[in-house]
Amino acid sequence: MGDWSFLGRLLENAQEHSTVIGKVWLTVLFIFRILVLGAAAEEVWGDEQSDFTCNTQQPGCENVCYDEAFPISHIRFWVLQIIFVSTPTLIYLGHVLHIVRMEEKRREREEELRKAGRHQEDHDPLYHNGARGGGGKKEKPPIRDEHGKIRIRGALLRTYIFNIIFKTLFEVGFILGQYFLYGFHLRPLYKCGRWPCPNTVDCFISRPTEKTIFIIFMLVVACVSLLLNLLEIYHLGWKKVKQGVTNEFAPVYTQETYTSILFFPHMHHTHACPPAKDIPARKTSKARPRSAGGGGLF
């Protein structure tokens, strides 16, 4: 069916920038889909059309009956499924590489500015004092954590969330598509009445039991992948989902905060200054007028 090594290398790079559940999902994709499809399933479906026989000698009848029984080969259907569910992950990988490249360019610019500032400081002693007084741009938080891994947040978090959502939709779509195209069980006998068959003929499928086992196996793997996608959404948490989709800097309140606001609202009210009635008036003493003669009180 082809060489999967190129796709495998790309997905392996994406695995480094995924969550724990995302890494498990990629492992399931590698082992239970790509390897099984390339090693065993292709051998089972290798004689699919050649051993599809019908009890008629009418030219073209077997071809149209095979086309009716299998609108698309199971192997090609699963290959399309792997490509579609892998595409969102590849898009996410492209976003990660773009962010890494932009970070490298930013560091190069900062290094050039640092060298230029050091050169200016050597030639102009006043530059050092003037540079300290000016307010610089607010530095962006680092894209990597203390372990050197990419932080999944902001725009990258939104891309990762949409990656999971589209993988989930593709999984559901292909599961439903397989059900409506073939079902999940192959019968050894298929009755066909399409033209140019003279009447309803009986057609026989080769190795239906073995193929049914593979169909159920691939269905179980698809359901496991779907479950992993749902668990990953739960793992990220609805709080992070809202933060990534709406606004990166939106305030996030915990359950304790809501409880505190509900039962102790006065603790969350602040005033710029106390009310005027609470400010004590300052006592002032008026100067007594002196007599013209400058005498005393008496």
PDB file of N, CA and C in Angstrom, residues 144-233:
ATOM      1  N   ARG A 144       9.049  27.930  26.097  1.00  0.00           N
ATOM      2  CA  ARG A 144       9.462  26.624  26.626  1.00  0.00           C
ATOM      3  C   ARG A 144       9.468  26.665  28.151  1.00  0.00           C
ATOM      4  N   ASP A 145       9.213  25.506  28.740  1.00  0.00           N
ATOM      5  CA  ASP A 145       9.250  25.410  30.188  1.00  0.00           C
ATOM      6  C   ASP A 145      10.674  25.115  30.653  1.00  0.00           C
ATOM      7  N   GLU A 146      10.814  24.806  31.944  1.00  0.00           N
ATOM      8  CA  GLU A 146      12.151  24.558  32.481  1.00  0.00           C
ATOM      9  C   GLU A 146      12.779  23.287  31.929  1.00  0.00           C
ATOM     10  N   HIS A 147      11.949  22.389  31.364  1.00  0.00           N
ATOM     11  CA  HIS A 147      12.472  21.155  30.772  1.00  0.00           C
ATOM     12  C   HIS A 147      12.752  21.294  29.280  1.00  0.00           C
ATOM     13  N   GLY A 148      12.530  22.469  28.711  1.00  0.00           N
ATOM     14  CA  GLY A 148      12.778  22.689  27.295  1.00  0.00           C
ATOM     15  C   GLY A 148      11.647  22.285  26.381  1.00  0.00           C
ATOM     16  N   LYS A 149      10.476  21.969  26.929  1.00  0.00           N
ATOM     17  CA  LYS A 149       9.336  21.573  26.113  1.00  0.00           C
ATOM     18  C   LYS A 149       8.475  22.784  25.790  1.00  0.00           C
ATOM     19  N   ILE A 150       7.799  22.712  24.634  1.00  0.00           N
ATOM     20  CA  ILE A 150       6.945  23.809  24.204  1.00  0.00           C
ATOM     21  C   ILE A 150       5.737  23.910  25.129  1.00  0.00           C
ATOM     22  N   ARG A 151       5.446  25.121  25.590  1.00  0.00           N
ATOM     23  CA  ARG A 151       4.260  25.340  26.417  1.00  0.00           C
ATOM     24  C   ARG A 151       3.027  25.392  25.524  1.00  0.00           C
ATOM     25  N   ILE A 152       2.020  24.597  25.849  1.00  0.00           N
ATOM     26  CA  ILE A 152       0.775  24.580  25.072  1.00  0.00           C
ATOM     27  C   ILE A 152      -0.167  25.594  25.699  1.00  0.00           C
ATOM     28  N   ARG A 153      -0.216  26.781  25.124  1.00  0.00           N
ATOM     29  CA  ARG A 153      -1.082  27.833  25.638  1.00  0.00           C
ATOM     30  C   ARG A 153      -1.297  28.867  24.541  1.00  0.00           C
ATOM     31  N   GLY A 154      -2.285  29.737  24.754  1.00  0.00           N
ATOM     32  CA  GLY A 154      -2.553  30.800  23.798  1.00  0.00           C
ATOM     33  C   GLY A 154      -3.003  30.255  22.456  1.00  0.00           C
ATOM     34  N   ALA A 155      -2.422  30.794  21.386  1.00  0.00           N
ATOM     35  CA  ALA A 155      -2.782  30.375  20.031  1.00  0.00           C
ATOM     36  C   ALA A 155      -2.448  28.908  19.792  1.00  0.00           C
ATOM     37  N   LEU A 156      -1.349  28.439  20.380  1.00  0.00           N
ATOM     38  CA  LEU A 156      -0.990  27.033  20.223  1.00  0.00           C
ATOM     39  C   LEU A 156      -2.003  26.133  20.913  1.00  0.00           C
ATOM     40  N   LEU A 157      -2.530  26.570  22.038  1.00  0.00           N
ATOM     41  CA  LEU A 157      -3.566  25.796  22.722  1.00  0.00           C
ATOM     42  C   LEU A 157      -4.835  25.723  21.882  1.00  0.00           C
ATOM     43  N   ARG A 158      -5.198  26.832  21.247  1.00  0.00           N
ATOM     44  CA  ARG A 158      -6.374  26.812  20.371  1.00  0.00           C
ATOM     45  C   ARG A 158      -6.177  25.842  19.218  1.00  0.00           C
ATOM     46  N   THR A 159      -4.988  25.862  18.605  1.00  0.00           N
ATOM     47  CA  THR A 159      -4.712  24.925  17.512  1.00  0.00           C
ATOM     48  C   THR A 159      -4.774  23.485  17.992  1.00  0.00           C
ATOM     49  N   TYR A 160      -4.261  23.224  19.180  1.00  0.00           N
ATOM     50  CA  TYR A 160      -4.280  21.860  19.714  1.00  0.00           C
ATOM     51  C   TYR A 160      -5.703  21.404  20.000  1.00  0.00           C
ATOM     52  N   ILE A 161      -6.537  22.318  20.506  1.00  0.00           N
ATOM     53  CA  ILE A 161      -7.929  21.965  20.782  1.00  0.00           C
ATOM     54  C   ILE A 161      -8.670  21.659  19.488  1.00  0.00           C
ATOM     55  N   PHE A 162      -8.494  22.518  18.481  1.00  0.00           N
ATOM     56  CA  PHE A 162      -9.144  22.258  17.198  1.00  0.00           C
ATOM     57  C   PHE A 162      -8.603  20.984  16.556  1.00  0.00           C
ATOM     58  N   ASN A 163      -7.346  20.679  16.788  1.00  0.00           N
ATOM     59  CA  ASN A 163      -6.774  19.418  16.315  1.00  0.00           C
ATOM     60  C   ASN A 163      -7.534  18.233  16.894  1.00  0.00           C
ATOM     61  N   ILE A 164      -7.796  18.246  18.193  1.00  0.00           N
ATOM     62  CA  ILE A 164      -8.526  17.147  18.831  1.00  0.00           C
ATOM     63  C   ILE A 164      -9.970  17.096  18.340  1.00  0.00           C
ATOM     64  N   ILE A 165     -10.599  18.264  18.196  1.00  0.00           N
ATOM     65  CA  ILE A 165     -12.002  18.295  17.765  1.00  0.00           C
ATOM     66  C   ILE A 165     -12.149  17.708  16.372  1.00  0.00           C
ATOM     67  N   PHE A 166     -11.285  18.105  15.447  1.00  0.00           N
ATOM     68  CA  PHE A 166     -11.398  17.594  14.082  1.00  0.00           C
ATOM     69  C   PHE A 166     -11.040  16.114  14.009  1.00  0.00           C
ATOM     70  N   LYS A 167     -10.088  15.660  14.814  1.00  0.00           N
ATOM     71  CA  LYS A 167      -9.805  14.223  14.853  1.00  0.00           C
ATOM     72  C   LYS A 167     -11.021  13.450  15.337  1.00  0.00           C
ATOM     73  N   THR A 168     -11.703  13.984  16.330  1.00  0.00           N
ATOM     74  CA  THR A 168     -12.909  13.328  16.838  1.00  0.00           C
ATOM     75  C   THR A 168     -13.994  13.277  15.777  1.00  0.00           C
ATOM     76  N   LEU A 169     -14.198  14.387  15.070  1.00  0.00           N
ATOM     77  CA  LEU A 169     -15.223  14.414  14.021  1.00  0.00           C
ATOM     78  C   LEU A 169     -14.887  13.443  12.895  1.00  0.00           C
ATOM     79  N   PHE A 170     -13.629  13.376  12.504  1.00  0.00           N
ATOM     80  CA  PHE A 170     -13.232  12.442  11.445  1.00  0.00           C
ATOM     81  C   PHE A 170     -13.422  10.991  11.882  1.00  0.00           C
ATOM     82  N   GLU A 171     -13.088  10.696  13.128  1.00  0.00           N
ATOM     83  CA  GLU A 171     -13.277   9.331  13.618  1.00  0.00           C
ATOM     84  C   GLU A 171     -14.752   8.946  13.568  1.00  0.00           C
ATOM     85  N   VAL A 172     -15.613   9.820  14.074  1.00  0.00           N
ATOM     86  CA  VAL A 172     -17.049   9.526  14.060  1.00  0.00           C
ATOM     87  C   VAL A 172     -17.551   9.394  12.632  1.00  0.00           C
ATOM     88  N   GLY A 173     -17.107  10.282  11.749  1.00  0.00           N
ATOM     89  CA  GLY A 173     -17.551  10.222  10.359  1.00  0.00           C
ATOM     90  C   GLY A 173     -17.151   8.934   9.662  1.00  0.00           C
ATOM     91  N   PHE A 174     -15.928   8.471   9.873  1.00  0.00           N
ATOM     92  CA  PHE A 174     -15.486   7.243   9.212  1.00  0.00           C
ATOM     93  C   PHE A 174     -16.127   6.005   9.834  1.00  0.00           C
ATOM     94  N   ILE A 175     -16.396   6.032  11.124  1.00  0.00           N
ATOM     95  CA  ILE A 175     -17.101   4.894  11.729  1.00  0.00           C
ATOM     96  C   ILE A 175     -18.508   4.778  11.157  1.00  0.00           C
ATOM     97  N   LEU A 176     -19.201   5.903  11.060  1.00  0.00           N
ATOM     98  CA  LEU A 176     -20.543   5.881  10.469  1.00  0.00           C
ATOM     99  C   LEU A 176     -20.484   5.533   8.989  1.00  0.00           C
ATOM    100  N   GLY A 177     -19.474   6.047   8.290  1.00  0.00           N
ATOM    101  CA  GLY A 177     -19.342   5.713   6.873  1.00  0.00           C
ATOM    102  C   GLY A 177     -19.106   4.238   6.636  1.00  0.00           C
ATOM    103  N   GLN A 178     -18.278   3.619   7.464  1.00  0.00           N
ATOM    104  CA  GLN A 178     -18.057   2.180   7.323  1.00  0.00           C
ATOM    105  C   GLN A 178     -19.328   1.394   7.607  1.00  0.00           C
ATOM    106  N   TYR A 179     -20.103   1.863   8.576  1.00  0.00           N
ATOM    107  CA  TYR A 179     -21.344   1.153   8.899  1.00  0.00           C
ATOM    108  C   TYR A 179     -22.338   1.221   7.739  1.00  0.00           C
ATOM    109  N   PHE A 180     -22.487   2.382   7.129  1.00  0.00           N
ATOM    110  CA  PHE A 180     -23.458   2.521   6.042  1.00  0.00           C
ATOM    111  C   PHE A 180     -22.959   1.914   4.733  1.00  0.00           C
ATOM    112  N   LEU A 181     -21.643   1.826   4.539  1.00  0.00           N
ATOM    113  CA  LEU A 181     -21.123   1.250   3.300  1.00  0.00           C
ATOM    114  C   LEU A 181     -21.130  -0.275   3.328  1.00  0.00           C
ATOM    115  N   TYR A 182     -20.614  -0.856   4.392  1.00  0.00           N
ATOM    116  CA  TYR A 182     -20.474  -2.311   4.447  1.00  0.00           C
ATOM    117  C   TYR A 182     -21.193  -2.944   5.624  1.00  0.00           C
ATOM    118  N   GLY A 183     -21.366  -2.201   6.705  1.00  0.00           N
ATOM    119  CA  GLY A 183     -21.732  -2.841   7.956  1.00  0.00           C
ATOM    120  C   GLY A 183     -20.473  -3.349   8.639  1.00  0.00           C
ATOM    121  N   PHE A 184     -20.637  -4.050   9.721  1.00  0.00           N
ATOM    122  CA  PHE A 184     -19.499  -4.567  10.480  1.00  0.00           C
ATOM    123  C   PHE A 184     -19.393  -6.091  10.401  1.00  0.00           C
ATOM    124  N   HIS A 185     -20.069  -6.671   9.430  1.00  0.00           N
ATOM    125  CA  HIS A 185     -20.026  -8.126   9.260  1.00  0.00           C
ATOM    126  C   HIS A 185     -20.162  -8.438   7.779  1.00  0.00           C
ATOM    127  N   LEU A 186     -19.267  -9.295   7.268  1.00  0.00           N
ATOM    128  CA  LEU A 186     -19.315  -9.712   5.866  1.00  0.00           C
ATOM    129  C   LEU A 186     -19.994 -11.071   5.756  1.00  0.00           C
ATOM    130  N   ARG A 187     -21.047 -11.114   4.972  1.00  0.00           N
ATOM    131  CA  ARG A 187     -21.727 -12.392   4.715  1.00  0.00           C
ATOM    132  C   ARG A 187     -21.024 -13.112   3.572  1.00  0.00           C
ATOM    133  N   PRO A 188     -20.898 -14.424   3.647  1.00  0.00           N
ATOM    134  CA  PRO A 188     -20.219 -15.143   2.553  1.00  0.00           C
ATOM    135  C   PRO A 188     -20.988 -15.100   1.245  1.00  0.00           C
ATOM    136  N   LEU A 189     -22.313 -14.925   1.309  1.00  0.00           N
ATOM    137  CA  LEU A 189     -23.141 -14.899   0.098  1.00  0.00           C
ATOM    138  C   LEU A 189     -23.687 -13.494  -0.110  1.00  0.00           C
ATOM    139  N   TYR A 190     -23.538 -13.005  -1.327  1.00  0.00           N
ATOM    140  CA  TYR A 190     -24.074 -11.686  -1.684  1.00  0.00           C
ATOM    141  C   TYR A 190     -24.943 -11.844  -2.928  1.00  0.00           C
ATOM    142  N   LYS A 191     -26.184 -11.412  -2.843  1.00  0.00           N
ATOM    143  CA  LYS A 191     -27.118 -11.504  -3.964  1.00  0.00           C
ATOM    144  C   LYS A 191     -27.117 -10.189  -4.723  1.00  0.00           C
ATOM    145  N   CYS A 192     -27.010 -10.291  -6.034  1.00  0.00           N
ATOM    146  CA  CYS A 192     -26.881  -9.111  -6.891  1.00  0.00           C
ATOM    147  C   CYS A 192     -27.848  -9.233  -8.066  1.00  0.00           C
ATOM    148  N   GLY A 193     -28.497  -8.124  -8.383  1.00  0.00           N
ATOM    149  CA  GLY A 193     -29.423  -8.111  -9.520  1.00  0.00           C
ATOM    150  C   GLY A 193     -29.203  -6.933 -10.441  1.00  0.00           C
ATOM    151  N   ARG A 194     -28.000  -6.369 -10.460  1.00  0.00           N
ATOM    152  CA  ARG A 194     -27.721  -5.205 -11.299  1.00  0.00           C
ATOM    153  C   ARG A 194     -27.551  -5.613 -12.756  1.00  0.00           C
ATOM    154  N   TRP A 195     -27.811  -4.672 -13.594  1.00  0.00           N
ATOM    155  CA  TRP A 195     -27.559  -4.876 -15.034  1.00  0.00           C
ATOM    156  C   TRP A 195     -26.053  -4.887 -15.263  1.00  0.00           C
ATOM    157  N   PRO A 196     -25.526  -5.779 -16.087  1.00  0.00           N
ATOM    158  CA  PRO A 196     -26.168  -6.629 -17.106  1.00  0.00           C
ATOM    159  C   PRO A 196     -26.430  -8.059 -16.661  1.00  0.00           C
ATOM    160  N   CYS A 197     -26.525  -8.305 -15.344  1.00  0.00           N
ATOM    161  CA  CYS A 197     -26.827  -9.664 -14.902  1.00  0.00           C
ATOM    162  C   CYS A 197     -28.217 -10.058 -15.409  1.00  0.00           C
ATOM    163  N   PRO A 198     -28.381 -11.272 -15.923  1.00  0.00           N
ATOM    164  CA  PRO A 198     -29.689 -11.671 -16.486  1.00  0.00           C
ATOM    165  C   PRO A 198     -30.779 -11.742 -15.426  1.00  0.00           C
ATOM    166  N   ASN A 199     -30.416 -12.068 -14.205  1.00  0.00           N
ATOM    167  CA  ASN A 199     -31.368 -12.152 -13.095  1.00  0.00           C
ATOM    168  C   ASN A 199     -30.582 -11.990 -11.793  1.00  0.00           C
ATOM    169  N   THR A 200     -31.242 -12.229 -10.671  1.00  0.00           N
ATOM    170  CA  THR A 200     -30.545 -12.154  -9.385  1.00  0.00           C
ATOM    171  C   THR A 200     -29.576 -13.322  -9.274  1.00  0.00           C
ATOM    172  N   VAL A 201     -28.299 -12.984  -9.147  1.00  0.00           N
ATOM    173  CA  VAL A 201     -27.261 -14.010  -9.110  1.00  0.00           C
ATOM    174  C   VAL A 201     -26.664 -14.062  -7.710  1.00  0.00           C
ATOM    175  N   ASP A 202     -26.036 -15.196  -7.407  1.00  0.00           N
ATOM    176  CA  ASP A 202     -25.360 -15.395  -6.125  1.00  0.00           C
ATOM    177  C   ASP A 202     -23.863 -15.174  -6.312  1.00  0.00           C
ATOM    178  N   CYS A 203     -23.312 -14.292  -5.479  1.00  0.00           N
ATOM    179  CA  CYS A 203     -21.876 -14.008  -5.512  1.00  0.00           C
ATOM    180  C   CYS A 203     -21.272 -14.402  -4.171  1.00  0.00           C
ATOM    181  N   PHE A 204     -20.038 -14.871  -4.222  1.00  0.00           N
ATOM    182  CA  PHE A 204     -19.385 -15.419  -3.034  1.00  0.00           C
ATOM    183  C   PHE A 204     -18.106 -14.633  -2.741  1.00  0.00           C
ATOM    184  N   ILE A 205     -17.939 -14.278  -1.469  1.00  0.00           N
ATOM    185  CA  ILE A 205     -16.793 -13.489  -1.010  1.00  0.00           C
ATOM    186  C   ILE A 205     -15.756 -14.435  -0.416  1.00  0.00           C
ATOM    187  N   SER A 206     -14.499 -14.191  -0.728  1.00  0.00           N
ATOM    188  CA  SER A 206     -13.431 -15.046  -0.209  1.00  0.00           C
ATOM    189  C   SER A 206     -13.085 -14.665   1.225  1.00  0.00           C
ATOM    190  N   ARG A 207     -12.884 -15.670   2.064  1.00  0.00           N
ATOM    191  CA  ARG A 207     -12.465 -15.537   3.462  1.00  0.00           C
ATOM    192  C   ARG A 207     -13.289 -14.499   4.227  1.00  0.00           C
ATOM    193  N   PRO A 208     -14.588 -14.655   4.279  1.00  0.00           N
ATOM    194  CA  PRO A 208     -15.422 -13.640   4.957  1.00  0.00           C
ATOM    195  C   PRO A 208     -15.195 -13.583   6.466  1.00  0.00           C
ATOM    196  N   THR A 209     -14.920 -14.743   7.098  1.00  0.00           N
ATOM    197  CA  THR A 209     -14.729 -14.740   8.552  1.00  0.00           C
ATOM    198  C   THR A 209     -13.461 -13.991   8.945  1.00  0.00           C
ATOM    199  N   GLU A 210     -12.384 -14.247   8.235  1.00  0.00           N
ATOM    200  CA  GLU A 210     -11.125 -13.560   8.540  1.00  0.00           C
ATOM    201  C   GLU A 210     -11.241 -12.060   8.296  1.00  0.00           C
ATOM    202  N   LYS A 211     -11.921 -11.687   7.242  1.00  0.00           N
ATOM    203  CA  LYS A 211     -12.106 -10.264   6.961  1.00  0.00           C
ATOM    204  C   LYS A 211     -13.007  -9.609   8.005  1.00  0.00           C
ATOM    205  N   THR A 212     -14.001 -10.334   8.476  1.00  0.00           N
ATOM    206  CA  THR A 212     -14.872  -9.785   9.520  1.00  0.00           C
ATOM    207  C   THR A 212     -14.086  -9.521  10.797  1.00  0.00           C
ATOM    208  N   ILE A 213     -13.144 -10.419  11.116  1.00  0.00           N
ATOM    209  CA  ILE A 213     -12.313 -10.214  12.307  1.00  0.00           C
ATOM    210  C   ILE A 213     -11.495  -8.934  12.172  1.00  0.00           C
ATOM    211  N   PHE A 214     -10.925  -8.711  10.996  1.00  0.00           N
ATOM    212  CA  PHE A 214     -10.155  -7.487  10.797  1.00  0.00           C
ATOM    213  C   PHE A 214     -11.046  -6.249  10.834  1.00  0.00           C
ATOM    214  N   ILE A 215     -12.243  -6.350  10.306  1.00  0.00           N
ATOM    215  CA  ILE A 215     -13.169  -5.215  10.343  1.00  0.00           C
ATOM    216  C   ILE A 215     -13.498  -4.844  11.785  1.00  0.00           C
ATOM    217  N   ILE A 216     -13.782  -5.854  12.602  1.00  0.00           N
ATOM    218  CA  ILE A 216     -14.100  -5.589  14.008  1.00  0.00           C
ATOM    219  C   ILE A 216     -12.877  -5.038  14.738  1.00  0.00           C
ATOM    220  N   PHE A 217     -11.692  -5.570  14.418  1.00  0.00           N
ATOM    221  CA  PHE A 217     -10.471  -5.076  15.055  1.00  0.00           C
ATOM    222  C   PHE A 217     -10.234  -3.602  14.739  1.00  0.00           C
ATOM    223  N   MET A 218     -10.353  -3.236  13.463  1.00  0.00           N
ATOM    224  CA  MET A 218     -10.155  -1.838  13.091  1.00  0.00           C
ATOM    225  C   MET A 218     -11.237  -0.944  13.683  1.00  0.00           C
ATOM    226  N   LEU A 219     -12.444  -1.484  13.832  1.00  0.00           N
ATOM    227  CA  LEU A 219     -13.514  -0.715  14.466  1.00  0.00           C
ATOM    228  C   LEU A 219     -13.198  -0.462  15.940  1.00  0.00           C
ATOM    229  N   VAL A 220     -12.693  -1.480  16.630  1.00  0.00           N
ATOM    230  CA  VAL A 220     -12.338  -1.316  18.040  1.00  0.00           C
ATOM    231  C   VAL A 220     -11.213  -0.297  18.196  1.00  0.00           C
ATOM    232  N   VAL A 221     -10.224  -0.345  17.309  1.00  0.00           N
ATOM    233  CA  VAL A 221      -9.125   0.623  17.374  1.00  0.00           C
ATOM    234  C   VAL A 221      -9.638   2.038  17.135  1.00  0.00           C
ATOM    235  N   ALA A 222     -10.567   2.200  16.194  1.00  0.00           N
ATOM    236  CA  ALA A 222     -11.148   3.523  15.945  1.00  0.00           C
ATOM    237  C   ALA A 222     -11.916   4.024  17.163  1.00  0.00           C
ATOM    238  N   CYS A 223     -12.636   3.128  17.825  1.00  0.00           N
ATOM    239  CA  CYS A 223     -13.374   3.524  19.032  1.00  0.00           C
ATOM    240  C   CYS A 223     -12.418   3.883  20.168  1.00  0.00           C
ATOM    241  N   VAL A 224     -11.307   3.156  20.282  1.00  0.00           N
ATOM    242  CA  VAL A 224     -10.310   3.489  21.302  1.00  0.00           C
ATOM    243  C   VAL A 224      -9.696   4.860  21.023  1.00  0.00           C
ATOM    244  N   SER A 225      -9.403   5.135  19.765  1.00  0.00           N
ATOM    245  CA  SER A 225      -8.861   6.448  19.409  1.00  0.00           C
ATOM    246  C   SER A 225      -9.864   7.552  19.699  1.00  0.00           C
ATOM    247  N   LEU A 226     -11.134   7.285  19.415  1.00  0.00           N
ATOM    248  CA  LEU A 226     -12.177   8.265  19.721  1.00  0.00           C
ATOM    249  C   LEU A 226     -12.272   8.514  21.222  1.00  0.00           C
ATOM    250  N   LEU A 227     -12.191   7.445  22.006  1.00  0.00           N
ATOM    251  CA  LEU A 227     -12.231   7.589  23.460  1.00  0.00           C
ATOM    252  C   LEU A 227     -11.027   8.376  23.976  1.00  0.00           C
ATOM    253  N   LEU A 228      -9.862   8.154  23.395  1.00  0.00           N
ATOM    254  CA  LEU A 228      -8.672   8.906  23.800  1.00  0.00           C
ATOM    255  C   LEU A 228      -8.820  10.390  23.483  1.00  0.00           C
ATOM    256  N   ASN A 229      -9.436  10.702  22.350  1.00  0.00           N
ATOM    257  CA  ASN A 229      -9.671  12.110  22.021  1.00  0.00           C
ATOM    258  C   ASN A 229     -10.582  12.773  23.046  1.00  0.00           C
ATOM    259  N   LEU A 230     -11.641  12.071  23.441  1.00  0.00           N
ATOM    260  CA  LEU A 230     -12.554  12.627  24.439  1.00  0.00           C
ATOM    261  C   LEU A 230     -11.864  12.775  25.790  1.00  0.00           C
ATOM    262  N   LEU A 231     -11.037  11.792  26.152  1.00  0.00           N
ATOM    263  CA  LEU A 231     -10.302  11.892  27.414  1.00  0.00           C
ATOM    264  C   LEU A 231      -9.292  13.033  27.387  1.00  0.00           C
ATOM    265  N   GLU A 232      -8.719  13.284  26.231  1.00  0.00           N
ATOM    266  CA  GLU A 232      -7.753  14.381  26.140  1.00  0.00           C
ATOM    267  C   GLU A 232      -8.437  15.734  26.293  1.00  0.00           C
ATOM    268  N   ILE A 233      -9.634  15.864  25.727  1.00  0.00           N
ATOM    269  CA  ILE A 233     -10.393  17.100  25.938  1.00  0.00           C
ATOM    270  C   ILE A 233     -10.694  17.276  27.422  1.00  0.00           C
TER     271      ILE A 233
END
